[in-house]
Amino acid sequence: MSRDIIYCAAGNRVLIVCGIIGVCQREKLVLGEPIGSFLKKALQRLEYRGYDSVGFAVIDKDRRITLRKKKGKLAEIENILGFDAFDGVVGIAHTRWATHGEPSDRNAHPHIDCNGCVVVIHNGTLQNYQELKELLISRGHLLRSDTDTELIAHIIEEKIREGLTPLEALRETVKTIKGAYAFLAYICKEPDKIFFAKNVSPIVIGLGNGFNMIASDIPAMISHTKRVIVVEDGEMGYISPDTIYIEKDNNTPIDPMSRVITVDWTPEMIDKGGYPHYMAKEIYEQPIAIRSTLAGLPDQITDEILRILLRARRIYIAGAGTSYHAAMVIDFMMRNIVDLDSRSFISSEYLSTLRSLDDNDVFIAVSQSGETIDTLMAMRRAKSMNAKVIAVTNVLGSTIAREADYKIYMRAGPEIGVAATKTFATEVITGAYIVEKLCLVRGIECSQLSKEIRISPSITELIINKYFKEMESLSKILKEARNMYFLGRGSTLPISYEGALKVKEISYIHAEAYPAGESKHGPIALVEPGFPVVFTIFDDEYGELIINNIEEMKARGAYTIIAASENLERQLKLANKPIALPTMRTPVASAPYVAIHQMLAYNLAVSRGYDPDKPRNLAKTVTVE
Ligand code: G6P
């Protein structure tokens, strides 16, 4: 896949989550249809981003605000919301993917201030949410939702009450909030405008005749304009039917016209935000997904969670498919770094594994969807034996999250590709972060682990950008293979299993993973000249041990692909295809290094003519046992 086709605002720096659209028109029907109909169609074009609720506000010339919102998918609720019946001069609309507060009617956007004069929609997460919420409540604000977004409306309300103009209020609001955001605000003091501000989350302005619009992505606007301005981090301003005002760093105006670009998109590119497949989009999203996970963890990993883990007699960690492999990494770190008595297992094996638990034991359910029946059943069995239950999941309000005693959300954004990618990386990072905190409580030295957690987003970014094309070329060499092995030792075993799973589920090449040391006890019998064997090696105590296993495979003529820390020159020299990766020494490396396996599997599927987003016989979420 050419990097050129990746649209910059929806590219590898942003977390795809929530959809935003706003429009101001000089008169009704300048858009050629009621504003409500336009908003509905725009949201449909943003559906690929994933969402759980929908809402909009339409404002007419005499400042009357109509606000409607509801939990559910557009197709199910569009008639209840009745978009087409509403016309006006300003409209904003939103598809929400829950981050603060479960999916519900009242948490859906837009949100309003106490006086009903400021209406806000938002994409992103505010890091100082808790602190701002307490402050606003102490000042007498009435909060009607559990969202971070609503806080923005109340902060603007305060600033306006202090006598600031809407633009000044916006500047002050941006100084107050921390985190990732792209938000739109209607402020009734200046009723022909939509104010906006952006940091990290994407936002694009669309230029028209007698109207201007603003959205989280170009597809929402493409029916009405192809002339756009990509808003950059740290910028804010407003649009009105005839003006666009942008400023940077809190009051340096920018000439918007110098930034206008004309886009020419195919429908294929539009649906997937510029990527040929959701899986590619989600592979590229990993750096920002990991950043988002890391930003959300400090508030969630409470002292109580750490205490129950450190006091546990045994810790059971269960997951299915990719989540099981993440459970393996978490288990490995808990045993080897913190010296806890943990064990990971495949969720569906709960009957044979969970035999005699009690309230001294802890069970951790790892599940992207939070709905996988095998993991849910395992969790219920552990709970019925009084074990304390922690859920690590990506979906707010999912069944596993609801039934757990403690929940930890990854906040990786929606994952649509059936083959999990970014949620593996973020599950691993969640586990690594917990392990880091456990080390700190126990006084265990973990500076290397801490460092690798923090650099994992940039290393993942580097690996993806450097190796996507190489994995595409490698896939051309391997595409006729009928079998493959993925071998690892110790720390690299879980991502070897994950690599084999990815290859078999989307490219349909038979792939197996083994502990490299075990490969001589049977698997090697299949190896003949040209048989592809992928070794993954971190710079740790297993890096030396694996050399013999590589030699054994080479002696049988295997085609060796070695993805290793770049300082492991002896190991890399043994490869037919060496892949030298930034040196990492702890199991945190599982998150960045797995991108190699994902990109190889993805490109193998594409080279063999299969659609990686629609693997046969598989479902994203499996709710039958
Ligand atoms: C299905 C999917 C896998 C996924 C597994 C567990 O089998 O096809 O990609 O890893 O379920 O899903 P979960 O939502 O529990 O992580």
XYZ file of C-alpha atoms and ligand atoms in Angstrom:
641
model
C 0.000 0.000 0.000
C 1.377 3.370 -0.919
C 1.723 5.799 1.954
C 0.774 8.551 -0.513
C -2.837 7.507 -0.543
C -3.133 7.884 3.187
C -5.021 11.009 3.919
C -3.045 13.022 6.428
C -5.772 13.778 8.944
C -6.985 10.193 9.030
C -3.473 8.823 8.779
C -1.230 7.138 11.224
C -1.290 9.767 13.952
C -4.919 9.791 14.913
C -7.259 7.559 16.737
C -10.296 6.892 14.608
C -13.221 7.253 16.947
C -16.442 9.339 16.921
C -17.676 11.314 13.939
C -18.247 15.060 13.896
C -19.991 17.250 11.341
C -20.986 20.907 11.546
C -22.384 23.269 8.923
C -23.415 26.949 8.732
C -25.416 28.212 5.762
C -26.463 31.761 4.850
C -30.121 30.825 4.383
C -32.131 27.671 4.720
C -31.738 25.273 1.787
C -28.432 26.719 0.501
C -27.284 23.102 0.853
C -30.146 22.045 -1.418
C -31.879 20.016 1.306
C -32.968 20.445 4.933
C -29.939 20.743 7.179
C -31.127 17.660 9.133
C -31.008 15.528 5.967
C -27.518 16.771 5.201
C -26.343 15.947 8.739
C -27.780 12.437 8.545
C -25.996 11.660 5.272
C -22.755 13.115 6.598
C -22.959 10.858 9.652
C -23.582 7.854 7.415
C -20.289 8.624 5.682
C -18.566 8.665 9.056
C -20.046 5.340 10.185
C -16.801 3.504 9.335
C -15.275 5.120 12.426
C -17.448 2.988 14.704
C -19.998 4.361 17.179
C -22.709 3.459 19.652
C -24.958 6.540 19.702
C -26.043 9.443 17.535
C -27.176 13.023 18.076
C -27.587 16.419 16.454
C -28.587 20.022 17.083
C -30.192 22.312 14.508
C -30.432 26.040 15.141
C -32.711 28.358 13.181
C -32.325 32.073 12.451
C -34.061 33.126 15.664
C -31.615 31.020 17.705
C -34.081 28.269 18.539
C -32.109 25.106 19.256
C -33.521 21.664 18.507
C -31.432 18.925 20.092
C -32.055 15.211 19.581
C -29.888 12.263 20.540
C -30.126 8.551 21.188
C -28.172 5.379 21.780
C -28.064 3.053 18.766
C -27.035 2.766 15.152
C -28.211 5.287 12.578
C -30.227 2.760 10.629
C -32.178 1.783 13.755
C -32.859 5.264 15.128
C -32.827 7.688 12.206
C -36.619 7.697 12.056
C -36.963 8.267 15.787
C -34.522 11.168 15.618
C -36.307 12.456 12.515
C -33.373 14.246 10.895
C -35.207 15.156 7.676
C -37.868 17.204 9.471
C -35.382 19.785 10.709
C -34.053 22.773 8.850
C -32.088 25.758 10.076
C -28.961 27.791 9.434
C -26.543 26.022 11.762
C -26.323 22.296 12.432
C -23.955 20.012 14.272
C -24.135 16.237 14.537
C -22.155 13.427 16.085
C -21.638 9.685 16.226
C -20.287 8.741 19.647
C -18.016 5.879 20.647
C -18.145 5.786 24.433
C -15.024 6.698 26.394
C -16.367 8.423 29.532
C -19.760 7.097 30.542
C -21.530 4.076 29.061
C -23.381 4.268 25.755
C -26.797 5.767 26.586
C -29.235 8.426 25.427
C -28.070 10.936 28.010
C -24.372 10.404 27.281
C -24.883 10.833 23.528
C -23.725 14.189 22.105
C -24.468 17.116 21.744
C -24.120 18.354 25.314
C -25.268 21.731 26.565
C -24.292 24.107 29.359
C -26.552 25.074 32.296
C -28.320 27.812 30.309
C -28.822 25.934 27.054
C -26.704 28.509 25.230
C -23.582 26.484 24.458
C -23.905 23.247 22.490
C -20.857 21.004 22.121
C -19.848 17.857 20.260
C -16.418 16.353 20.770
C -14.079 13.630 19.604
C -11.233 12.586 21.920
C -10.707 12.174 25.641
C -9.895 14.789 28.249
C -7.134 13.687 30.577
C -7.981 16.123 33.364
C -11.637 15.067 33.269
C -11.905 14.150 36.960
C -10.341 17.363 38.187
C -12.460 19.552 35.876
C -15.624 17.705 36.771
C -15.093 18.223 40.501
C -14.281 21.881 39.949
C -17.405 22.516 37.879
C -19.659 20.690 40.344
C -18.167 22.705 43.221
C -19.074 25.859 41.314
C -22.672 24.786 41.067
C -22.877 23.482 37.504
C -25.548 20.931 36.789
C -23.996 18.020 34.890
C -26.496 15.939 32.984
C -24.159 13.234 31.650
C -21.054 11.232 32.582
C -19.089 12.537 29.615
C -15.941 14.606 29.442
C -17.514 16.513 26.538
C -20.184 18.148 28.646
C -17.458 19.781 30.745
C -16.353 21.802 27.711
C -19.822 23.360 27.401
C -19.794 24.400 31.061
C -16.279 25.828 30.889
C -17.277 27.989 27.897
C -20.422 29.037 29.791
C -18.282 30.261 32.725
C -15.962 32.233 30.483
C -18.878 33.898 28.691
C -20.393 34.763 32.069
C -17.105 36.427 33.014
C -17.685 38.769 30.060
C -15.388 37.222 27.455
C -16.329 37.093 23.796
C -16.949 33.597 22.409
C -13.491 33.536 20.776
C -11.813 34.627 24.005
C -13.850 32.035 25.890
C -12.652 29.401 23.445
C -9.020 30.395 24.001
C -9.432 30.147 27.759
C -11.224 26.802 27.479
C -8.394 25.335 25.442
C -5.936 26.464 28.128
C -8.028 24.647 30.741
C -8.488 21.260 29.079
C -5.765 18.633 28.588
C -5.854 15.619 26.323
C -6.950 14.724 22.836
C -9.830 16.659 21.386
C -11.520 18.029 18.332
C -14.677 19.798 19.355
C -17.334 22.024 17.827
C -19.257 24.559 19.887
C -22.317 26.571 19.004
C -22.435 29.652 21.262
C -25.700 31.576 21.045
C -23.997 34.958 21.542
C -22.669 34.671 17.971
C -25.357 32.511 16.402
C -24.129 32.295 12.808
C -20.845 30.619 13.801
C -19.495 27.241 14.798
C -16.395 27.456 16.979
C -13.800 24.711 16.935
C -10.529 23.635 18.538
C -8.213 20.742 17.807
C -5.478 18.791 19.503
C -4.576 15.300 18.202
C -8.089 14.283 17.079
C -8.716 15.173 13.445
C -10.838 17.954 12.024
C -11.178 19.325 8.509
C -12.937 22.446 7.192
C -14.880 22.287 3.917
C -15.395 25.462 1.869
C -18.574 26.229 -0.045
C -20.607 29.031 -1.614
C -22.966 30.461 0.984
C -21.971 27.775 3.455
C -18.936 26.354 5.199
C -18.645 23.065 7.011
C -16.328 21.236 9.378
C -16.000 17.524 10.036
C -13.755 14.896 11.511
C -13.125 13.522 8.053
C -13.513 14.521 4.407
C -16.103 11.848 3.455
C -18.717 13.668 5.525
C -18.441 16.726 3.265
C -17.512 15.281 -0.110
C -21.072 15.527 -1.482
C -20.900 19.336 -1.162
C -17.265 20.318 -1.471
C -13.844 19.020 -2.382
C -12.039 22.162 -1.207
C -10.766 21.558 2.289
C -8.419 22.852 4.941
C -6.893 20.332 7.334
C -6.860 21.887 10.799
C -3.610 21.279 12.659
C -2.845 20.564 16.301
C -3.069 23.624 18.520
C -5.387 25.456 16.119
C -8.814 26.880 16.896
C -11.244 29.358 15.394
C -14.688 29.458 13.831
C -16.589 29.062 10.615
C -19.608 31.085 9.490
C -21.409 30.910 6.117
C -18.923 33.384 4.615
C -15.862 33.334 6.866
C -13.216 30.977 8.089
C -11.064 32.101 10.965
C -8.170 29.992 12.242
C -5.570 30.896 14.824
C -2.674 29.003 16.305
C -1.119 29.003 19.760
C -3.959 30.957 21.255
C -4.026 34.067 19.063
C -1.745 34.059 16.041
C -4.116 34.257 13.044
C -3.424 32.044 10.062
C -4.312 32.776 6.434
C -6.759 29.944 5.789
C -6.777 30.391 2.012
C -3.072 29.505 1.802
C -3.971 26.087 3.201
C -6.829 25.102 0.882
C -6.363 21.765 -0.875
C -8.611 20.085 -3.419
C -9.221 16.393 -2.835
C -10.079 13.720 -5.330
C -11.214 10.599 -3.531
C -12.531 7.269 -4.704
C -15.490 5.718 -2.834
C -13.189 2.904 -1.681
C -10.875 5.397 -0.012
C -13.762 7.262 1.523
C -15.251 4.263 3.322
C -12.053 3.271 5.064
C -10.713 6.702 5.816
C -8.148 6.455 3.022
C -6.921 2.892 3.603
C -7.715 -0.034 1.341
C -8.877 -2.181 4.285
C -9.934 -1.672 7.887
C -7.123 -3.990 8.904
C -4.532 -1.692 7.303
C -6.162 1.311 8.929
C -6.042 -0.380 12.322
C -2.427 -1.501 11.899
C -1.477 2.101 11.151
C -3.549 3.374 14.069
C -1.526 1.402 16.615
C 0.836 4.163 17.759
C -2.016 6.498 18.568
C -4.104 3.701 20.045
C -1.250 2.850 22.432
C -0.895 6.526 23.340
C -4.596 6.698 24.032
C -4.437 3.565 26.207
C -1.525 4.962 28.175
C -3.311 8.266 28.716
C -6.341 6.460 30.155
C -4.571 4.015 32.489
C -3.345 6.184 35.395
C -6.919 6.912 36.490
C -8.009 3.296 36.144
C -5.228 1.283 37.780
C -6.232 1.979 41.348
C -4.320 1.089 44.500
C -7.055 -1.423 45.230
C -6.455 -3.303 41.978
C -2.722 -3.391 42.719
C -3.385 -4.564 46.257
C -5.610 -7.471 45.246
C -3.095 -8.586 42.622
C -0.182 -8.476 45.039
C -2.152 -10.353 47.706
C -3.540 -12.979 45.334
C -2.712 -16.599 45.935
C -3.072 -17.330 42.209
C -3.881 -15.114 39.233
C -5.707 -16.649 36.276
C -5.627 -14.703 33.001
C -8.001 -15.826 30.256
C -8.726 -14.752 26.707
C -9.706 -16.148 23.312
C -7.825 -15.844 20.009
C -5.664 -12.750 19.944
C -6.705 -11.761 23.452
C -5.359 -15.097 24.711
C -1.975 -14.227 23.236
C -2.075 -10.885 25.014
C -3.024 -12.789 28.197
C 0.124 -14.902 27.663
C 2.298 -11.775 27.541
C 0.668 -10.350 30.674
C 1.102 -13.684 32.467
C 4.753 -13.886 31.384
C 5.444 -10.437 32.834
C 3.614 -11.131 36.100
C 5.522 -14.377 36.659
C 8.941 -13.336 35.426
C 9.104 -9.723 36.526
C 6.910 -9.509 39.631
C 7.239 -13.170 40.649
C 3.492 -13.627 41.049
C 1.808 -17.018 40.756
C -0.073 -16.351 37.530
C -1.174 -18.572 34.669
C -2.839 -17.785 31.357
C -5.296 -20.084 29.653
C -7.587 -20.253 26.649
C -11.000 -19.122 27.892
C -12.939 -22.079 26.483
C -10.846 -24.392 28.706
C -12.359 -22.877 31.813
C -13.892 -26.122 33.082
C -10.603 -27.962 33.225
C -8.603 -24.951 34.440
C -10.780 -23.320 37.064
C -11.142 -26.122 39.606
C -10.790 -24.869 43.148
C -10.717 -21.106 43.339
C -11.745 -18.979 46.281
C -11.614 -15.369 47.339
C -7.828 -15.501 47.589
C -7.638 -15.863 43.822
C -7.899 -13.262 41.076
C -9.255 -13.812 37.579
C -8.417 -11.414 34.741
C -10.627 -11.519 31.626
C -8.933 -10.097 28.534
C -11.377 -9.348 25.742
C -11.463 -6.665 23.070
C -15.229 -6.834 22.661
C -16.085 -7.692 26.238
C -18.698 -10.072 24.805
C -16.813 -13.258 23.867
C -18.868 -16.049 25.350
C -15.920 -18.317 26.248
C -14.280 -15.550 28.264
C -17.582 -14.564 29.809
C -18.282 -18.161 30.895
C -14.784 -18.473 32.348
C -15.322 -15.225 34.217
C -18.694 -16.325 35.578
C -17.203 -19.595 36.789
C -14.360 -17.763 38.542
C -16.875 -15.384 40.090
C -19.113 -18.202 41.265
C -16.102 -19.499 43.220
C -15.675 -16.040 44.782
C -12.490 -15.114 42.950
C -12.042 -11.388 42.418
C -12.587 -10.532 38.794
C -10.863 -7.860 36.711
C -11.891 -7.119 33.099
C -9.482 -5.691 30.541
C -11.596 -4.675 27.565
C -12.043 -2.091 24.849
C -15.805 -1.672 24.918
C -17.447 0.443 27.572
C -20.459 -1.121 29.199
C -19.847 -4.531 27.573
C -21.128 -7.606 29.409
C -17.697 -8.641 30.677
C -17.052 -5.102 31.919
C -20.442 -4.916 33.615
C -20.101 -8.230 35.412
C -16.499 -7.752 36.572
C -15.592 -6.421 40.017
C -13.007 -4.108 38.471
C -12.816 -2.883 34.881
C -9.941 -1.470 32.904
C -10.716 0.023 29.505
C -8.090 0.139 26.781
C -9.648 3.056 24.898
C -8.050 1.867 21.665
C -10.970 3.101 19.566
C -13.331 0.809 17.680
C -11.766 -2.152 15.915
C -13.678 -3.224 12.826
C -11.271 -5.650 11.101
C -12.118 -9.205 12.170
C -8.437 -9.964 12.702
C -7.532 -8.047 15.856
C -4.476 -5.790 15.594
C -4.435 -2.606 17.638
C -6.289 -4.231 20.500
C -3.533 -6.826 20.901
C -0.951 -4.047 21.225
C -3.092 -2.122 23.698
C -3.916 -5.207 25.776
C -0.193 -5.871 26.090
C 0.536 -2.270 27.029
C -2.263 -2.332 29.607
C -0.693 -5.431 31.171
C 2.787 -3.908 31.059
C 1.538 -0.777 32.772
C -0.054 -2.831 35.558
C 3.181 -4.801 35.950
C 5.147 -1.555 36.142
C 2.900 -0.300 38.951
C 3.191 -3.652 40.769
C 6.985 -3.383 40.556
C 6.901 0.122 41.964
C 4.783 -1.009 44.937
C 7.045 -4.019 45.563
C 10.251 -2.021 45.083
C 11.331 -4.105 42.077
C 13.702 -2.373 39.652
C 11.796 -1.852 36.379
C 13.379 1.145 34.695
C 13.852 -0.677 31.366
C 10.211 -1.807 31.385
C 9.061 1.751 32.164
C 11.201 3.186 29.395
C 9.947 0.664 26.842
C 6.313 1.292 27.763
C 6.790 5.012 27.089
C 8.677 4.587 23.787
C 6.423 1.836 22.450
C 4.167 4.222 20.443
C 7.087 5.804 18.585
C 8.824 2.459 18.017
C 5.584 0.993 16.663
C 5.259 3.970 14.334
C 8.822 3.565 13.133
C 8.399 -0.178 12.518
C 5.175 0.269 10.571
C 6.502 3.093 8.427
C 9.796 1.365 7.739
C 8.572 -2.164 7.096
C 5.117 -2.047 5.510
C 6.568 -2.060 1.982
C 9.148 -4.709 2.858
C 6.427 -6.991 4.184
C 4.564 -6.402 0.940
C 7.645 -7.581 -1.018
C 8.189 -10.517 1.344
C 4.586 -11.572 0.871
C 5.227 -11.886 -2.868
C 8.050 -14.354 -2.134
C 6.008 -16.367 0.368
C 2.587 -16.296 -1.202
C 2.776 -19.812 -2.664
C 3.871 -21.344 0.645
C 1.546 -24.030 1.992
C 2.898 -24.047 5.537
C 4.817 -21.721 7.832
C 6.266 -21.881 11.315
C 6.560 -19.047 13.805
C 9.141 -19.885 16.462
C 9.976 -18.009 19.633
C 11.427 -18.715 23.061
C 10.191 -17.402 26.394
C 9.258 -13.767 25.918
C 8.694 -14.036 22.157
C 6.470 -17.096 22.245
C 3.145 -15.229 22.609
C 3.704 -13.065 19.536
C 4.851 -16.113 17.605
C 1.439 -17.638 18.329
C -0.171 -14.363 17.352
C 1.784 -14.259 14.061
C 0.700 -17.794 13.164
C -2.914 -16.966 14.027
C -2.902 -13.831 11.866
C -1.410 -15.693 8.882
C -3.822 -18.591 9.053
C -6.960 -16.561 9.693
C -6.628 -14.139 6.785
C -4.206 -15.623 4.233
C -5.312 -19.258 4.723
C -1.723 -20.501 4.742
C -1.345 -23.205 7.352
C 0.811 -21.623 10.041
C 1.859 -23.023 13.415
C 3.743 -21.540 16.318
C 6.004 -23.531 18.612
C 8.503 -22.876 21.346
C 11.683 -22.889 19.250
C 13.291 -25.444 21.565
C 10.396 -27.833 21.000
C 10.603 -27.585 17.221
C 13.204 -30.353 17.054
C 10.806 -32.752 18.792
C 8.496 -33.191 15.835
C 7.691 -30.050 13.837
C 11.091 -30.088 12.113
C 10.053 -33.280 10.311
C 7.990 -31.150 7.928
C 10.801 -28.765 7.062
C 12.204 -29.044 3.549
C 14.065 -26.554 1.364
C 12.212 -23.239 1.150
C 9.902 -23.883 4.145
C 9.329 -20.424 5.714
C 10.191 -20.135 9.413
C 9.720 -16.820 11.208
C 11.845 -16.292 14.341
C 11.159 -13.364 16.674
C 13.884 -12.330 19.098
C 14.118 -9.617 21.748
C 17.453 -8.645 23.271
C 16.939 -10.702 26.442
C 18.077 -13.966 27.987
C 16.342 -16.031 25.277
C 18.168 -14.295 22.430
C 21.229 -16.586 22.703
C 19.314 -19.787 23.321
C 17.427 -19.528 20.064
C 20.558 -19.527 17.865
C 20.789 -23.333 17.883
C 17.157 -23.609 16.823
C 17.758 -21.285 13.886
C 20.771 -23.370 12.841
C 18.696 -26.550 13.025
C 16.094 -25.084 10.686
C 18.713 -23.713 8.304
C 20.383 -27.127 8.104
C 17.082 -28.474 6.654
C 16.939 -25.707 4.065
C 14.283 -23.546 5.795
C 13.766 -20.011 4.475
C 14.458 -18.089 7.670
C 12.825 -14.757 8.419
C 14.325 -13.264 11.560
C 12.676 -10.282 13.234
C 15.124 -9.327 15.950
C 16.512 -6.450 17.964
C 19.011 -4.755 15.693
C 21.972 -5.310 18.027
C 21.568 -9.107 17.701
C 23.834 -9.202 14.679
C 24.769 -12.895 14.951
C 21.127 -13.937 14.895
C 20.203 -11.539 12.084
C 23.105 -12.832 9.958
C 21.497 -16.281 9.959
C 18.428 -14.974 8.158
C 17.433 -15.273 4.537
C 15.303 -12.240 5.346
C 16.640 -10.237 8.300
C 14.320 -7.680 9.883
C 16.345 -5.483 12.247
C 14.073 -3.739 14.743
C 14.838 -1.101 17.391
C 16.492 -2.895 20.295
C 14.091 -3.817 23.088
C 14.803 -5.949 26.128
C 11.473 -6.561 27.863
C 8.190 -8.242 26.858
C 6.787 -4.756 26.161
C 8.453 -5.331 22.777
C 5.549 -7.677 21.974
C 3.415 -4.617 21.146
C 5.675 -2.927 18.573
C 7.235 -6.141 17.153
C 3.889 -7.840 16.490
C 3.306 -5.229 13.768
C 5.780 -7.182 11.596
C 3.610 -10.298 11.861
C 0.433 -8.315 11.262
C 1.863 -6.601 8.173
C 3.181 -9.904 6.809
C -0.200 -11.597 7.312
C -2.070 -8.637 5.826
C 0.120 -8.529 2.732
C 0.009 -12.298 2.312
C -3.786 -12.132 2.283
C -3.780 -9.303 -0.263
C -1.104 -10.964 -2.473
C -3.113 -14.182 -2.495
C -6.211 -12.288 -3.552
C -8.165 -12.492 -0.292
C -9.969 -9.716 1.509
C -8.303 -9.463 4.949
C -11.379 -7.758 6.380
C -13.662 -10.664 5.588
C -11.963 -13.913 6.583
C -14.087 -16.951 5.821
C -15.826 -18.724 8.695
C -14.767 -16.130 11.280
C -16.668 -13.501 13.224
C -15.347 -10.472 15.037
C -17.260 -11.268 18.190
C -18.196 -14.834 19.031
C -21.159 -15.118 21.346
C -21.923 -18.840 21.044
C -19.968 -21.470 22.917
C -12.894 -13.975 17.665
C -12.149 -13.045 16.721
C -10.681 -12.898 17.159
C -10.624 -12.436 18.603
C -11.390 -13.381 19.520
C -11.508 -12.858 20.925
O -12.433 -15.272 17.510
O -12.205 -13.537 15.399
O -10.024 -11.944 16.328
O -9.287 -12.352 18.997
O -12.723 -13.553 19.029
O -12.248 -11.679 20.929
P -12.289 -10.665 22.125
O -13.306 -9.643 21.715
O -12.721 -11.441 23.337
O -10.917 -10.116 22.305
